[in-house]
Amino acid sequence: MLLFTAMLVLLWAFCPLTTAGRLRTLHVEYESTGMNFTAARNICQSKYTDLLTEYNEQINKEIVKELLEIPNLDVHSVKWSDGAAVTFFNLTGNCGSDCCAAMKADKEWDSVNCTITKPFVCFDKGYTKYIVIDKKKSWFEAQQDCRQNDTDLFTIRNVSENENLETAKDSIWIGLQHRKIDKSFTNFANQSLFCIYQGKWYQSIKSEVHAVCYKSYIHVSTHEMSWEKALDYCNASGLLRIESKDDQIETEEELQRQNLSEPVWIGLRQSRLFGFWIWMNGPNVGNWTNWKGGRQPEHQISHHCGVMEKVDGTFKWADKDCRSKFRVLCEIR
């Protein structure tokens, strides 16, 4: 089973994944496989907001978390004993949680419990050829045996290497190992992820072959206005409220994506009588705040409307005269 075919089948098998967030969602567009940057970005802009360009391990974790929520789908971490990237894959079956690959006479790989004893195949000392060892050992014992001779269990990198490996009548251990992962899985470094759905293996998401799009729920006005006009402008969707550090980070990233550094109105308003601050389209300002100077503006001497303002390279909340004119941040749904 070629990786390309496996990925195409995955496209047909599942709807695009969506990772949840209050102010932004991520969407994996499987049909973008093989497209260049411009084509992938066009897909994202036509369906969402834009192509996500800051793809990182955290985003990968969010996507895998979504995969783990799909009913009857198992996600597995797959790796070669010598640490090589998984560039060719021909595994069938699923022995359970911790399994190893054995090549059969038909050149397919079988998923087998690693404790079962089998003959095995090692690299030679130059890592250019292979040596079949006709001794039955568990996968881990076979790995140790190869490594004691300054080599490792054999890695198969392409169709040619797979076809050229001569096997005995019985299946033999090769260097591939896989284990089922769960929601507690966090170590994504140097991991190849594959899914099992309805008994078949499919390659999971890779940033270099799929477009990861984002949809932002933050709208930035193109023109400036007073805070009262901003309230009318945002209408039913409401001026933006920031309830948490995650909301703050997403808002900052959206302002940076749009190259904005000047103050922008948000949904903060102060009670002229009592001095407390509220969000116009939501709850009172809670325990999490991000005021300039580390505390909210002092009652009686403060202005009564709130902005996001860049201070020493980072965005903070600040009070401004409600009659001042700035661009506006609205929430959209």
XYZ file of C-alpha atoms in Angstrom:
333
model
C 0.000 0.000 0.000
C 1.670 3.198 -1.123
C 1.549 6.213 1.174
C -0.078 8.359 -1.498
C -2.889 5.847 -1.980
C -3.295 5.527 1.760
C -3.653 9.268 2.167
C -6.212 9.510 -0.646
C -8.345 6.829 0.960
C -8.200 8.798 4.202
C -9.528 11.827 2.345
C -12.560 9.907 1.239
C -13.078 8.200 4.590
C -13.329 11.256 6.832
C -14.690 14.772 6.857
C -12.183 17.596 7.478
C -11.163 17.812 11.114
C -11.988 20.897 13.111
C -10.190 21.835 16.298
C -12.311 23.905 18.630
C -11.493 27.301 20.047
C -13.577 30.300 21.102
C -11.981 32.770 18.700
C -10.411 30.480 16.098
C -10.923 27.011 14.679
C -8.456 24.937 12.676
C -9.534 22.909 9.662
C -7.486 20.249 7.863
C -8.196 20.276 4.140
C -7.308 16.826 2.867
C -7.978 17.676 -0.787
C -4.977 20.003 -0.632
C -2.617 17.011 -0.747
C 0.164 17.646 -3.245
C -0.817 21.275 -3.893
C 1.674 24.116 -3.759
C 1.490 26.923 -1.217
C -0.562 29.264 -3.413
C -3.203 26.661 -4.298
C -3.505 25.512 -0.670
C -3.868 29.109 0.480
C -6.591 29.744 -2.100
C -8.560 26.794 -0.698
C -8.239 28.159 2.841
C -9.197 31.715 1.894
C -12.212 30.575 -0.112
C -13.605 28.379 2.675
C -12.247 29.888 5.899
C -9.999 32.852 6.727
C -6.520 31.875 5.582
C -3.790 29.240 5.517
C -2.215 28.643 8.904
C 1.482 29.352 8.454
C 2.647 28.910 12.067
C 2.115 25.118 12.031
C 3.768 23.658 15.135
C 3.727 20.782 17.596
C 0.856 22.276 19.596
C -1.340 22.422 16.511
C -0.352 18.843 15.692
C -1.475 17.843 19.182
C -4.829 19.551 18.653
C -5.339 17.697 15.370
C -4.398 14.324 16.838
C -6.737 15.010 19.764
C -9.534 15.362 17.200
C -8.493 12.125 15.524
C -8.743 10.346 18.879
C -12.363 11.467 19.154
C -13.435 9.733 15.915
C -15.415 6.565 16.773
C -13.816 3.249 15.795
C -10.568 4.912 14.745
C -7.253 4.067 16.424
C -4.193 6.285 16.130
C -0.785 4.596 16.274
C 2.759 5.835 16.665
C 4.928 4.007 14.115
C 8.745 4.011 14.136
C 11.761 2.142 12.801
C 14.255 0.695 15.246
C 17.130 2.721 13.756
C 15.146 5.984 13.964
C 14.680 6.373 10.189
C 11.611 8.213 8.889
C 8.684 6.035 7.789
C 8.793 6.611 4.018
C 7.277 3.271 2.985
C 4.508 1.363 4.721
C 3.033 -2.056 3.994
C 1.540 -3.138 7.306
C -1.637 -5.206 7.618
C -3.592 -6.325 10.669
C -3.463 -4.995 14.207
C -2.269 -7.146 17.088
C -3.309 -4.601 19.729
C -1.498 -1.878 21.652
C 2.215 -2.745 21.372
C 3.058 -4.571 18.166
C 5.940 -5.175 15.778
C 6.114 -5.878 12.046
C 7.044 -9.222 10.517
C 7.475 -9.582 6.752
C 5.542 -12.462 5.201
C 6.413 -14.443 2.084
C 4.000 -12.299 0.028
C 6.046 -9.178 0.998
C 3.299 -7.709 3.141
C 4.027 -6.938 6.769
C 1.981 -8.507 9.521
C 1.253 -6.849 12.863
C 2.424 -9.312 15.530
C 2.812 -9.242 19.297
C 6.451 -8.312 19.889
C 6.983 -11.157 22.373
C 6.413 -13.904 19.780
C 9.659 -15.521 18.586
C 10.646 -15.359 14.920
C 13.734 -15.243 12.700
C 14.859 -11.671 12.027
C 16.810 -9.529 9.605
C 19.602 -7.081 10.505
C 21.642 -4.587 8.523
C 25.214 -5.599 7.789
C 27.897 -3.531 9.529
C 28.047 -1.094 6.639
C 24.258 -0.525 6.742
C 24.175 -1.237 2.990
C 22.897 -4.841 2.902
C 20.864 -7.145 5.078
C 21.544 -10.393 6.913
C 18.780 -12.866 7.768
C 19.347 -14.490 11.165
C 17.713 -17.906 11.329
C 17.233 -17.910 15.089
C 13.836 -17.435 16.652
C 13.756 -14.534 19.076
C 11.273 -11.952 20.278
C 11.404 -8.592 18.484
C 13.195 -6.972 21.411
C 15.723 -9.807 21.663
C 16.291 -9.572 17.905
C 16.840 -5.822 18.220
C 19.376 -6.386 20.992
C 21.148 -9.079 18.967
C 21.523 -6.747 15.957
C 22.750 -3.879 18.108
C 25.340 -6.049 19.850
C 26.880 -6.486 16.396
C 26.919 -2.698 15.820
C 23.933 -2.768 13.462
C 20.154 -2.682 13.887
C 16.990 -4.398 12.710
C 16.419 -3.836 9.013
C 14.596 -0.713 7.778
C 12.619 -0.821 4.522
C 12.509 2.571 2.842
C 10.858 1.898 -0.510
C 9.119 -0.644 -2.767
C 12.393 -1.864 -4.257
C 13.911 -2.695 -0.868
C 10.688 -4.411 0.111
C 10.637 -6.597 -2.998
C 14.330 -7.453 -2.832
C 14.265 -8.719 0.743
C 14.380 -12.502 0.602
C 12.302 -14.104 3.340
C 12.218 -17.588 4.730
C 9.096 -19.711 4.574
C 8.079 -18.283 7.925
C 7.674 -14.544 8.461
C 10.663 -12.646 9.845
C 11.013 -9.626 12.103
C 11.876 -6.289 10.495
C 12.608 -3.069 12.378
C 9.116 -1.522 12.486
C 7.267 -1.132 15.777
C 3.891 0.457 16.471
C 1.778 1.212 19.497
C -1.691 2.572 19.995
C -1.770 6.065 21.446
C -4.409 7.646 23.638
C -5.390 11.106 24.832
C -2.402 11.255 27.182
C 0.064 10.987 24.275
C 2.149 14.169 24.090
C 5.538 13.301 22.566
C 5.191 14.060 18.854
C 8.873 14.565 18.129
C 10.127 12.248 15.353
C 6.871 10.311 15.376
C 5.028 8.984 12.329
C 1.314 8.735 13.015
C -1.015 6.275 11.287
C -4.698 5.531 11.773
C -6.570 2.244 11.687
C -10.141 2.535 10.436
C -12.325 -0.486 9.647
C -9.258 -2.712 9.774
C -7.194 -0.692 7.279
C -4.140 1.499 7.827
C -4.013 5.128 6.696
C -1.336 7.727 7.108
C -2.312 10.498 9.473
C -1.854 14.230 9.007
C 1.470 15.680 7.921
C 1.894 19.443 7.660
C 3.830 19.165 4.407
C 1.061 17.332 2.519
C -2.143 18.854 3.917
C -3.294 22.443 4.255
C -4.120 23.448 7.809
C -6.554 26.365 7.502
C -7.882 28.609 10.214
C -11.166 30.423 10.588
C -10.945 33.485 12.787
C -14.011 34.727 14.650
C -12.437 38.169 15.012
C -13.479 40.843 12.531
C -11.346 43.972 12.178
C -13.065 47.037 10.751
C -11.430 48.822 7.835
C -12.219 52.314 9.131
C -12.079 54.203 12.417
C -15.015 55.279 14.572
C -15.986 56.210 18.125
C -16.757 53.505 20.696
C -20.517 54.195 20.473
C -20.390 53.873 16.683
C -18.374 50.682 17.139
C -21.165 49.252 19.277
C -23.630 49.831 16.427
C -21.139 48.611 13.827
C -20.646 45.213 15.479
C -24.398 44.963 16.044
C -25.679 41.516 17.085
C -22.257 39.859 17.012
C -20.962 42.330 19.571
C -17.663 44.000 20.294
C -14.873 41.542 21.054
C -14.542 40.247 24.597
C -11.394 38.614 25.957
C -12.090 36.070 28.658
C -8.772 34.225 28.961
C -5.104 34.137 28.080
C -5.961 32.006 25.027
C -8.373 34.704 23.818
C -5.676 37.330 24.361
C -3.081 35.324 22.411
C -5.450 34.708 19.508
C -6.406 38.391 19.379
C -2.759 39.447 19.378
C -1.964 36.972 16.607
C -4.841 38.289 14.480
C -3.648 41.876 14.946
C -0.116 40.816 14.005
C -1.391 38.930 10.936
C -3.036 42.183 9.833
C 0.016 44.292 10.735
C -1.940 46.463 13.163
C -0.123 48.318 15.904
C -2.474 51.228 16.641
C -5.178 50.992 19.361
C -8.385 49.118 18.476
C -11.718 49.191 20.283
C -12.821 46.093 22.205
C -15.978 45.472 24.232
C -14.754 46.933 27.543
C -16.870 49.614 29.206
C -16.608 51.167 32.670
C -19.523 52.011 34.921
C -19.332 55.752 35.437
C -21.082 55.428 38.815
C -19.360 52.400 40.378
C -16.104 52.177 38.425
C -16.193 48.474 37.588
C -15.508 47.247 34.056
C -17.783 44.962 32.058
C -17.844 43.269 28.677
C -20.743 44.677 26.694
C -21.734 41.331 25.154
C -20.882 39.002 27.992
C -19.896 38.661 31.642
C -18.200 41.104 33.939
C -14.425 41.287 33.664
C -13.212 38.215 35.537
C -10.039 37.265 37.369
C -7.970 37.171 34.171
C -7.076 40.652 32.922
C -4.372 42.256 30.846
C -4.392 45.907 31.849
C -1.565 48.249 30.953
C 0.501 48.782 34.088
C -0.909 45.618 35.686
C -4.106 47.098 37.135
C -7.364 48.524 35.891
C -7.680 52.291 35.378
C -8.546 54.171 38.528
C -12.158 55.280 38.909
C -12.986 59.000 38.588
C -9.818 59.830 36.654
C -10.082 57.175 33.944
C -11.724 57.201 30.558
C -14.655 54.828 30.218
C -14.061 52.757 27.051
C -11.511 50.029 26.443
C -8.972 49.342 23.709
C -6.206 46.901 22.883
C -3.050 48.997 22.686
C 0.513 48.058 21.867
C 2.839 48.735 24.805
C 6.544 47.825 24.556
C 5.851 45.342 21.779
C 2.881 43.560 23.388
C -0.846 44.342 23.395
C -2.449 45.508 26.634
C -5.883 46.755 27.666
C -6.182 50.472 28.208
C -8.857 53.110 28.750
C -9.592 55.755 26.115
C -12.001 58.617 25.625
C -15.109 57.032 24.107
C -15.230 59.802 21.497
C -11.796 58.872 20.111
C -11.770 57.141 16.748
C -10.080 53.773 16.276
C -10.630 50.652 14.252
C -12.865 48.037 15.877
C -12.666 44.363 16.844
C -15.978 42.474 16.574
C -16.827 38.842 17.268
C -18.387 37.023 14.327
C -20.176 33.654 14.111
